Tab-separated table of C-alpha atoms in Angstrom:
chain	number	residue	atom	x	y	z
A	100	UNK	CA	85.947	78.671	100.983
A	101	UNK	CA	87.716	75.621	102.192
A	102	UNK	CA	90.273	77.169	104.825
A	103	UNK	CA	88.062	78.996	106.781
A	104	UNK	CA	91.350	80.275	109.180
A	105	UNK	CA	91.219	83.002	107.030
A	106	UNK	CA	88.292	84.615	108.205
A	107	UNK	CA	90.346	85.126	111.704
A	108	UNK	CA	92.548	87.252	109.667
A	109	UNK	CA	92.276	90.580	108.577
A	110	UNK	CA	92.789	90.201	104.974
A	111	UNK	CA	88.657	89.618	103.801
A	112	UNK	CA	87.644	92.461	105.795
A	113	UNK	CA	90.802	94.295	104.534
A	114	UNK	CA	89.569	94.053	100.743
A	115	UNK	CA	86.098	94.555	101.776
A	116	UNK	CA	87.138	97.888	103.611
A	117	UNK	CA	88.864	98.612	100.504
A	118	UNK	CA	86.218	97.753	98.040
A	119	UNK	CA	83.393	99.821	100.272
A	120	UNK	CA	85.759	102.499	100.187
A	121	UNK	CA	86.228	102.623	96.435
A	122	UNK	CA	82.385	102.071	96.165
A	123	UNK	CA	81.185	105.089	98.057
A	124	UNK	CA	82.510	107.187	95.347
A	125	UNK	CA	79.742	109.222	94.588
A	126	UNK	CA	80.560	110.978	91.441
A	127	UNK	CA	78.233	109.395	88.817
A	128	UNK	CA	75.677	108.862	91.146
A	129	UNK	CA	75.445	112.609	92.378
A	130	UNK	CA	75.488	113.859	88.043
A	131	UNK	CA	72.630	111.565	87.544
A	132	UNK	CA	70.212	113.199	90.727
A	133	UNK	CA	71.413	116.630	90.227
A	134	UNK	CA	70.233	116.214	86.607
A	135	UNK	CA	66.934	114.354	87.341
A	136	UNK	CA	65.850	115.503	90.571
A	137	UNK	CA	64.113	119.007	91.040
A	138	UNK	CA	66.599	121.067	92.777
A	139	UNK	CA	64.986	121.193	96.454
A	140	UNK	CA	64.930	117.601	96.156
A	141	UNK	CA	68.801	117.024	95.192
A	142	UNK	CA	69.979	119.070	98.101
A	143	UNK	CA	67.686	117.094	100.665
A	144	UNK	CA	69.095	114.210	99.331
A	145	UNK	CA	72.193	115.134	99.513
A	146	UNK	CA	72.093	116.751	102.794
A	147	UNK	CA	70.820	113.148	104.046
A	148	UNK	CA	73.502	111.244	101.975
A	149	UNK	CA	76.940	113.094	102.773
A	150	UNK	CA	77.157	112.524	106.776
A	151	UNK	CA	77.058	108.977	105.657
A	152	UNK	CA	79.508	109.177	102.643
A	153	UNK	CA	81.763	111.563	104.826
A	154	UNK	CA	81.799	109.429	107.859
A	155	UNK	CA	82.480	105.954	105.389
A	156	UNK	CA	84.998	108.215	103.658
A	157	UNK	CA	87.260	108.772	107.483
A	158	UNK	CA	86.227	105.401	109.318
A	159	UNK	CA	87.454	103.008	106.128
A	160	UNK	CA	90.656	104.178	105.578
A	161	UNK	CA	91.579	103.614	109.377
A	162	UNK	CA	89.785	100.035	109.135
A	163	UNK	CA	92.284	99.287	106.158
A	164	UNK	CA	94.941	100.829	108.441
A	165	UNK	CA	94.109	98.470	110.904
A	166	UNK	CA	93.863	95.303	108.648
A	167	UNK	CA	96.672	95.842	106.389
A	168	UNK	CA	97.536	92.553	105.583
A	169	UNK	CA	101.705	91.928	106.241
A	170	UNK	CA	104.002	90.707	103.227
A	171	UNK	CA	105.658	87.576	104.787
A	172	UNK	CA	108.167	86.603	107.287
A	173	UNK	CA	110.975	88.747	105.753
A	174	UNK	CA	108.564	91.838	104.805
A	175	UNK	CA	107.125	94.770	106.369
A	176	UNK	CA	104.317	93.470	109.377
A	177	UNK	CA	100.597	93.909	109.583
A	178	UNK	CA	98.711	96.820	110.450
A	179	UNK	CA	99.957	99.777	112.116
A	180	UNK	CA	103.423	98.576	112.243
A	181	UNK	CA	103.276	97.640	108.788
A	182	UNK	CA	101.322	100.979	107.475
A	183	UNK	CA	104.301	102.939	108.960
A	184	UNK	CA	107.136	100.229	107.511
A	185	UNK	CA	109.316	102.999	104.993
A	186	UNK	CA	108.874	100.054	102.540
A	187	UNK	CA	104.693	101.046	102.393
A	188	UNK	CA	105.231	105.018	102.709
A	189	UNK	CA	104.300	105.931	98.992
A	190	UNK	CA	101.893	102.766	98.516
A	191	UNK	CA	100.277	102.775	101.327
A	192	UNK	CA	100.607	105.539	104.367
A	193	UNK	CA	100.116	108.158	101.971
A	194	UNK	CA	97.271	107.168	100.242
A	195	UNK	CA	95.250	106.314	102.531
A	196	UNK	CA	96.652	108.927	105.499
A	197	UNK	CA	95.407	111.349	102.473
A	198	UNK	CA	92.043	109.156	102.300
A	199	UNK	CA	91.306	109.892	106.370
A	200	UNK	CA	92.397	113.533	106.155
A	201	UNK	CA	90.157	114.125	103.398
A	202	UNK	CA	87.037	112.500	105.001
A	203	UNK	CA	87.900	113.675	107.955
A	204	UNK	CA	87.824	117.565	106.967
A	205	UNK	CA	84.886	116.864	104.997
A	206	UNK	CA	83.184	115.058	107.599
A	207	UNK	CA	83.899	117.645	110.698
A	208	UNK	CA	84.263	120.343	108.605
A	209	UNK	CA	83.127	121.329	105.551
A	210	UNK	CA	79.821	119.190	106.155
A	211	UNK	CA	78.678	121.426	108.990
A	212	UNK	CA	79.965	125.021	107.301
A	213	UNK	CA	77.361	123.405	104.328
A	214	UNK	CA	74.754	123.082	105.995
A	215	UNK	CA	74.723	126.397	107.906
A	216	UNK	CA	75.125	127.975	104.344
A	217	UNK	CA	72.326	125.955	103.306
A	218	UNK	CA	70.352	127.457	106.175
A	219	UNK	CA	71.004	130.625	106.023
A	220	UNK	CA	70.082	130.502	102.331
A	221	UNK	CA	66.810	129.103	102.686
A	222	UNK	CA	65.984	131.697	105.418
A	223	UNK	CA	67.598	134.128	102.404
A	224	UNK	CA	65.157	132.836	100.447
A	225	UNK	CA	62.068	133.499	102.302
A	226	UNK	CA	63.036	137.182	102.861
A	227	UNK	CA	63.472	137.775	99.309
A	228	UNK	CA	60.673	135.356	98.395
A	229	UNK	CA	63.363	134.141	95.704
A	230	UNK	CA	65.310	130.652	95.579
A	231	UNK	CA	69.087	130.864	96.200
A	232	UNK	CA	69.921	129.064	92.317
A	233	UNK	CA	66.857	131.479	90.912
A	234	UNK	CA	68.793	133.640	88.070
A	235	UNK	CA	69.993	136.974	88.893
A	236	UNK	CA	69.749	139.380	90.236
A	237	UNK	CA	69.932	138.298	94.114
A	238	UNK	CA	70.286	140.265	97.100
A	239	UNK	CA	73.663	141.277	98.380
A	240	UNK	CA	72.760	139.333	101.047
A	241	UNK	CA	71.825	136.160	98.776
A	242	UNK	CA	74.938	136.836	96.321
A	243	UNK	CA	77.769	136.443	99.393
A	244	UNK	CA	75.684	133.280	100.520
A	245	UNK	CA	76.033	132.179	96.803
A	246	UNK	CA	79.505	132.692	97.225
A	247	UNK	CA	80.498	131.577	100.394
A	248	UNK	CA	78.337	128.198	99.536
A	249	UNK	CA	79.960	128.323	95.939
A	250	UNK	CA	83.944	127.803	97.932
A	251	UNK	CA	82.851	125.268	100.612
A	252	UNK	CA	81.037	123.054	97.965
A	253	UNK	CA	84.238	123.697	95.236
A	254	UNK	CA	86.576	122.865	98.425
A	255	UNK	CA	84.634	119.796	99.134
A	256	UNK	CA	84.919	118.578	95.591
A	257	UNK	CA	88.741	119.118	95.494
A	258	UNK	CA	88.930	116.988	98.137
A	259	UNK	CA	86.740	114.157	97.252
A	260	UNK	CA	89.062	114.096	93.865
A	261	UNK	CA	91.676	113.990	96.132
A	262	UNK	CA	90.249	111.380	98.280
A	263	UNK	CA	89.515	109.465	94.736
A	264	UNK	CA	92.988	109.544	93.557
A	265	UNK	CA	94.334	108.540	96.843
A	266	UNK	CA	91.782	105.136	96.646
A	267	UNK	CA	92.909	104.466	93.455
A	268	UNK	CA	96.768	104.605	94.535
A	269	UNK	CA	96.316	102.624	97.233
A	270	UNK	CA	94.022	99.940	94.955
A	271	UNK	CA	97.123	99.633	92.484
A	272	UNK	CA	99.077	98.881	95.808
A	273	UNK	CA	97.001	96.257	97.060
A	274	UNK	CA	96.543	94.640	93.750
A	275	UNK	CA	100.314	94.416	94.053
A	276	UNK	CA	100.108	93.034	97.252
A	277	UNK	CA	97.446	90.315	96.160
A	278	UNK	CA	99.398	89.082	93.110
């Protein structure tokens, strides 16, 4: 690195952000466990592994918010100003607006209704001396946990595709940008 001015810029940690944010995509990692791991196991992992992912998922977007890099004298600015530039709406504010969003309901959301599900199964389970992913027949009890469990997780999902697609987007835009 010979000019080391650019480290009082926001552009390194701006591609960092971005690259941590495309990294903690956790779709091959979580096929892998849940076929390898014993069930109990993949859900304690898990359980330990998504406040993390969800939080990284909210908090980078707004760091790459932050650090948007401008495009020149002539071109839309840095950061904020330049995030909300019309020129960046498609490229940038959208992608990574839907990036935070995302996270964020995870994250304050859909992470907590989990877990309480989760809960609530396990003491499920110990009533009916059965485990919630055991084959049928469940309690009525067990079935609408099943259920309700069954929505937040396929919710979740939807959104981390969403969240995905968004990264992606906005990766094609900064490649742009970088070129």
């Amino acid at each position: 690195m010979s000019d080391k001015s650019i480290m009082l810029t926001g552009a390194p940690y701006h591609v960092l952000a971005y690259g941590s944010l495309l990294g903690t995509t956790t779709c091959v990692g979580t096929i892998i466990q849940f076929k390898t791991l014993p069930r109990l196991q993949f859900s304690n992992l898990q359980t330990k592994t998504f406040p993390w992912y969800f939080g990284l998922q909210t908090t980078l977007p707004v760091i790459l918010a932050v650090t948007l890099p401008g495009r020149g004298p002539f071109g839309a600015g840095a950061g904020i100003n330049g995030l909300l530039d019309p020129s960046n709406r498609w490229g940038t504010l959208v992608p990574l607006a839907t990036a935070f969003i995302t996270g964020l309901a995870n994250w304050v959301y859909l992470l907590p209704a989990s877990k309480a599900c989760i809960a609530e199964r396990r003491a499920q389970e110990k009533k009916d001396g059965k485990m919630s992913w055991d084959p049928a027949p469940h309690s009525q009890e067990m079935a609408a946990l099943n259920k309700k469990f069954g929505i937040l997780h396929g919710i979740s999902s939807l959104l981390n595709v969403a969240h995905f697609v968004a990264t992606i987007v906005y990766g094609v835009t900064l490649a742009g940008r970088i070129n």
